[in-house]
XYZ file of C-alpha atoms in Angstrom:
352
model
C 164.249 125.404 144.853
C 166.298 125.150 141.703
C 166.312 121.896 139.741
C 169.549 121.728 137.687
C 168.532 118.554 135.909
C 165.703 120.466 134.212
C 167.694 123.518 133.195
C 167.949 124.287 129.512
C 170.124 126.981 127.989
C 168.697 128.401 124.799
C 170.842 129.657 121.896
C 170.603 133.195 123.281
C 172.177 132.268 126.607
C 168.972 132.309 128.649
C 168.824 129.524 131.245
C 165.453 128.378 132.502
C 163.736 125.371 134.021
C 161.595 123.397 131.600
C 159.269 122.224 134.376
C 158.699 125.314 136.477
C 159.796 128.071 134.124
C 162.144 129.742 136.596
C 164.787 131.843 134.839
C 168.323 131.539 136.203
C 170.310 133.738 133.842
C 168.618 136.411 131.794
C 170.030 138.407 128.934
C 169.632 142.178 128.915
C 169.015 142.068 125.209
C 165.617 141.453 123.667
C 164.813 137.776 123.150
C 165.018 136.437 119.639
C 161.628 135.154 118.518
C 163.315 132.456 116.417
C 165.135 130.904 119.378
C 164.277 127.654 121.096
C 163.044 129.804 123.978
C 159.772 130.201 122.106
C 159.241 126.457 121.908
C 158.501 126.566 125.637
C 156.568 129.822 125.706
C 153.299 127.976 126.314
C 154.580 126.608 129.575
C 156.771 129.302 131.072
C 154.706 132.309 129.906
C 157.826 134.339 129.158
C 157.012 135.630 125.690
C 158.022 139.294 125.359
C 155.055 141.652 125.675
C 155.337 143.594 122.461
C 153.035 143.764 119.477
C 153.930 141.593 116.528
C 152.255 141.267 113.163
C 150.536 138.034 112.179
C 150.824 138.792 108.493
C 152.498 135.823 106.744
C 156.129 136.172 105.771
C 157.054 132.927 104.107
C 160.777 133.407 104.595
C 160.025 133.535 108.323
C 157.411 130.774 108.426
C 159.904 128.263 107.037
C 162.996 129.829 108.584
C 163.596 126.914 110.979
C 163.506 124.119 108.411
C 167.234 124.202 107.664
C 168.395 124.860 111.207
C 169.808 122.300 113.607
C 167.276 120.995 116.109
C 167.768 118.807 119.153
C 165.889 115.624 119.946
C 164.438 117.447 122.926
C 162.723 119.921 120.602
C 161.098 117.129 118.604
C 159.966 115.351 121.758
C 158.449 118.560 123.098
C 156.324 118.959 119.985
C 154.711 115.560 120.554
C 153.815 115.874 124.236
C 151.235 118.637 123.827
C 147.477 118.180 123.859
C 147.082 116.175 127.060
C 145.293 117.393 130.191
C 148.662 118.339 131.688
C 150.321 119.868 128.631
C 147.543 121.856 126.946
C 148.297 125.558 127.456
C 145.703 128.056 128.595
C 144.459 130.441 125.935
C 146.358 133.243 127.662
C 149.582 131.272 127.156
C 149.034 130.580 123.446
C 151.074 132.715 121.059
C 149.067 134.252 118.221
C 152.016 134.835 115.910
C 152.899 132.593 112.986
C 154.417 129.276 114.093
C 157.674 128.259 112.449
C 157.276 124.572 111.555
C 160.298 122.397 110.870
C 159.551 118.840 112.013
C 157.496 118.081 108.888
C 160.673 118.308 106.789
C 162.442 115.775 109.034
C 159.468 113.414 108.786
C 159.617 113.650 105.000
C 163.332 112.788 104.978
C 162.743 109.805 107.267
C 159.932 108.575 104.994
C 162.167 108.928 101.927
C 164.930 106.916 103.606
C 162.466 104.184 104.545
C 161.059 104.138 101.006
C 164.587 103.895 99.579
C 165.240 100.892 101.818
C 162.140 99.102 100.586
C 163.012 100.025 97.005
C 166.452 98.451 97.370
C 164.923 95.330 98.898
C 162.526 94.914 95.973
C 164.666 95.973 92.997
C 168.185 94.950 93.945
C 167.501 91.886 96.064
C 164.250 90.827 94.395
C 162.523 90.185 97.718
C 158.750 90.549 97.307
C 158.313 90.733 101.106
C 159.377 94.379 100.806
C 156.499 95.273 98.472
C 153.811 95.866 101.159
C 156.161 98.167 103.066
C 157.066 99.988 99.877
C 153.402 100.636 99.083
C 152.480 101.676 102.633
C 155.443 104.013 103.128
C 155.081 105.423 99.612
C 151.374 106.065 100.142
C 151.740 107.716 103.559
C 154.994 109.672 103.055
C 153.610 112.946 101.660
C 150.157 112.941 103.353
C 151.851 112.301 106.711
C 154.401 115.043 106.059
C 151.616 117.500 105.236
C 149.714 116.412 108.346
C 152.758 117.107 110.548
C 152.905 120.600 109.031
C 149.311 121.220 110.148
C 150.174 119.696 113.525
C 152.927 122.252 113.990
C 150.651 125.084 112.846
C 148.021 124.199 115.462
C 148.952 127.036 117.832
C 146.436 126.100 120.597
C 148.278 122.758 120.965
C 145.165 121.188 122.472
C 145.009 117.942 120.502
C 147.142 114.958 121.504
C 149.115 113.035 118.900
C 147.362 109.758 119.742
C 144.089 111.458 118.834
C 145.496 112.504 115.478
C 146.623 108.943 114.741
C 143.109 107.767 115.621
C 141.554 110.312 113.235
C 143.940 109.354 110.412
C 143.090 105.669 110.640
C 139.410 105.716 111.627
C 138.561 108.970 109.864
C 140.349 107.851 106.716
C 138.501 104.562 106.397
C 135.114 106.000 107.459
C 135.343 108.749 104.863
C 136.234 106.210 102.162
C 133.302 103.990 103.098
C 130.971 107.007 103.109
C 132.248 107.943 99.652
C 131.462 104.430 98.414
C 127.899 104.810 99.700
C 127.503 108.065 97.775
C 129.052 106.531 94.657
C 126.561 103.674 94.879
C 123.713 106.190 95.059
C 125.110 108.174 92.119
C 126.301 105.167 90.096
C 124.274 106.137 87.029
C 125.712 109.638 86.810
C 129.382 109.419 87.690
C 131.330 112.421 86.391
C 133.939 114.853 87.806
C 131.254 116.935 89.530
C 129.548 114.002 91.252
C 132.949 112.567 92.194
C 133.857 115.870 93.825
C 130.523 116.040 95.640
C 130.647 112.417 96.839
C 134.224 112.432 98.136
C 134.182 115.916 99.663
C 130.800 115.335 101.282
C 132.073 112.042 102.724
C 135.145 113.740 104.174
C 133.095 116.694 105.416
C 130.699 114.430 107.333
C 133.635 112.580 108.879
C 135.527 115.751 109.805
C 132.444 117.377 111.327
C 131.761 114.248 113.388
C 135.183 114.740 115.006
C 135.148 118.515 115.512
C 131.500 119.211 116.331
C 132.189 118.995 120.052
C 133.214 122.309 121.567
C 136.526 120.849 122.734
C 137.844 121.531 119.222
C 136.482 125.027 118.741
C 139.391 126.797 117.059
C 139.818 127.308 113.333
C 143.304 125.801 113.575
C 141.788 122.721 115.258
C 139.520 122.275 112.257
C 142.493 122.538 109.921
C 144.373 119.854 111.844
C 141.501 117.383 112.252
C 140.477 117.907 108.628
C 144.010 117.315 107.402
C 144.146 114.095 109.449
C 140.991 112.772 107.775
C 142.294 113.895 104.374
C 145.691 112.288 105.002
C 144.065 108.956 105.814
C 141.803 109.169 102.755
C 144.691 110.142 100.445
C 147.088 107.484 101.749
C 144.579 104.621 101.630
C 143.488 105.654 98.140
C 147.084 105.847 96.900
C 147.837 102.422 98.384
C 144.859 101.018 96.482
C 145.937 102.550 93.183
C 149.507 101.340 93.762
C 148.272 97.806 94.351
C 146.220 97.949 91.151
C 149.309 99.078 89.266
C 151.282 96.188 90.688
C 148.571 93.682 89.776
C 148.685 94.925 86.202
C 152.162 93.404 85.977
C 153.962 96.689 85.325
C 156.356 97.352 88.204
C 157.377 100.720 86.760
C 153.747 101.817 86.820
C 153.735 101.125 90.565
C 156.506 103.657 91.173
C 154.965 106.168 88.775
C 151.644 105.972 90.605
C 153.252 106.486 94.024
C 155.462 109.309 92.760
C 152.750 111.275 90.948
C 150.168 110.894 93.699
C 152.803 111.846 96.253
C 153.696 115.028 94.390
C 150.042 116.027 94.104
C 148.944 114.942 97.600
C 149.539 118.255 99.473
C 147.053 120.122 97.280
C 144.437 117.394 97.133
C 142.527 115.499 99.809
C 144.654 116.738 102.719
C 144.266 120.454 101.988
C 140.620 120.175 100.934
C 139.508 118.303 104.054
C 141.535 120.728 106.185
C 139.698 123.679 104.648
C 136.323 122.056 105.292
C 137.213 121.440 108.933
C 138.485 124.987 109.394
C 135.367 126.490 107.796
C 133.109 124.462 110.073
C 134.986 125.443 113.240
C 134.936 129.051 112.083
C 131.133 129.177 111.912
C 130.476 126.999 114.963
C 132.863 128.763 117.343
C 132.009 128.159 121.000
C 128.374 127.336 120.270
C 126.828 123.845 120.516
C 126.450 121.954 117.245
C 123.281 122.713 115.309
C 122.303 121.557 111.841
C 121.739 125.126 110.681
C 125.480 125.665 111.107
C 125.935 123.674 107.905
C 123.911 126.107 105.811
C 125.757 129.230 106.878
C 127.357 131.077 103.996
C 130.845 131.161 105.526
C 130.854 127.357 105.623
C 129.100 126.689 102.319
C 131.366 128.978 100.295
C 134.449 127.044 101.401
C 132.791 123.660 100.949
C 131.576 124.520 97.442
C 135.027 125.882 96.592
C 136.557 122.578 97.675
C 134.027 120.608 95.628
C 134.722 122.810 92.600
C 138.493 122.347 92.913
C 138.035 118.587 93.238
C 135.771 118.483 90.182
C 138.255 120.519 88.127
C 141.063 118.250 89.346
C 139.324 115.195 87.862
C 138.185 116.922 84.665
C 139.838 115.201 81.669
C 140.684 118.314 79.685
C 143.901 119.036 77.819
C 146.554 120.547 80.058
C 144.845 119.700 83.340
C 147.829 117.495 84.149
C 150.158 118.841 85.280
C 149.491 122.561 84.758
C 145.869 122.699 85.863
C 146.532 120.585 88.939
C 149.594 122.662 89.823
C 147.396 125.759 89.695
C 144.798 124.077 91.932
C 147.504 123.111 94.450
C 148.664 126.723 94.637
C 145.078 127.970 94.938
C 144.330 125.451 97.694
C 147.327 126.540 99.737
C 146.576 130.213 99.318
C 143.225 129.527 100.965
C 144.940 127.338 103.587
C 147.259 130.179 104.597
C 144.321 132.572 104.695
C 142.615 130.155 107.085
C 145.748 129.922 109.233
C 145.837 133.714 109.353
C 142.165 133.764 110.390
C 142.915 131.144 113.031
C 145.716 133.202 114.544
C 143.513 136.293 114.578
C 140.852 134.267 116.358
C 143.355 133.304 119.068
C 144.406 136.929 119.457
C 140.774 137.971 119.889
C 140.101 135.281 122.484
C 143.239 136.242 124.404
C 142.094 139.841 124.543
C 138.913 138.714 126.321
C 140.760 136.816 129.040
């Protein structure tokens, strides 16, 4: 029985039911992989059966950012991950996702920040300061997190779970870092800072992904980025508050701006890489401590620690050139991990 209230017509003229997947009008031409049709591929299992490359093409990965998108598309992205909306592995597409919502989230955060800025600077209302710090601290980490959310092709993690990981994982990782700093208080330097903070985040990330429910590489990227986003945002809020207490209002905005610009290549990306590396070596197997000493995990973890140590090294030219280089290097590895994650999905689908 047809249900007209659920019918959606995609930009290519294909009509189908969102709930049951029944196609009412079908084009004779080949479906366009960029169309909204693909947003529902996990549910209606109507993805064309032809081989496509998973090699990254950045002009394609970000091809949807500047397109018009309906509210329905945004809502659909946030309903995945529950018992009713998690697709089977056979329904998961192993081609590169085309994220776009992260850009909208960034614009919304900028508008909110501008509102708080106006309240503080033009109306002189100090009640706007907490909101300004919170929004300024979370804007870029949250935007980066939404990018990883959209890249999580298995779509098996609910948004409420991500919010939980951001808040609880963020504060737990910070507290763990403080414990390590207290142990290493007599030898604080860029290397020990990198070890303490990355080890704290790694322990937190692994505590969330060690269960086999989150067994995909892309799951590790997402959970890791959530922990890193919480850590980065809370840390930025603390530094912003210190700047404000120093009596220099301009320093407050400088702190938020600089840390925002650098956030995507810092804690968020590093924790994401750690999570992905752990899921890559654990796979479908139960958690064992010897998983943590496998070379495939250790090489990524030590790389992250090294990048963090270099980031904090007070050498001439490290800011901004050295840190810009580290951001680029971090994201090269991130995209390599995404590629590995998509290959993993393809391999699992072939076994079904």
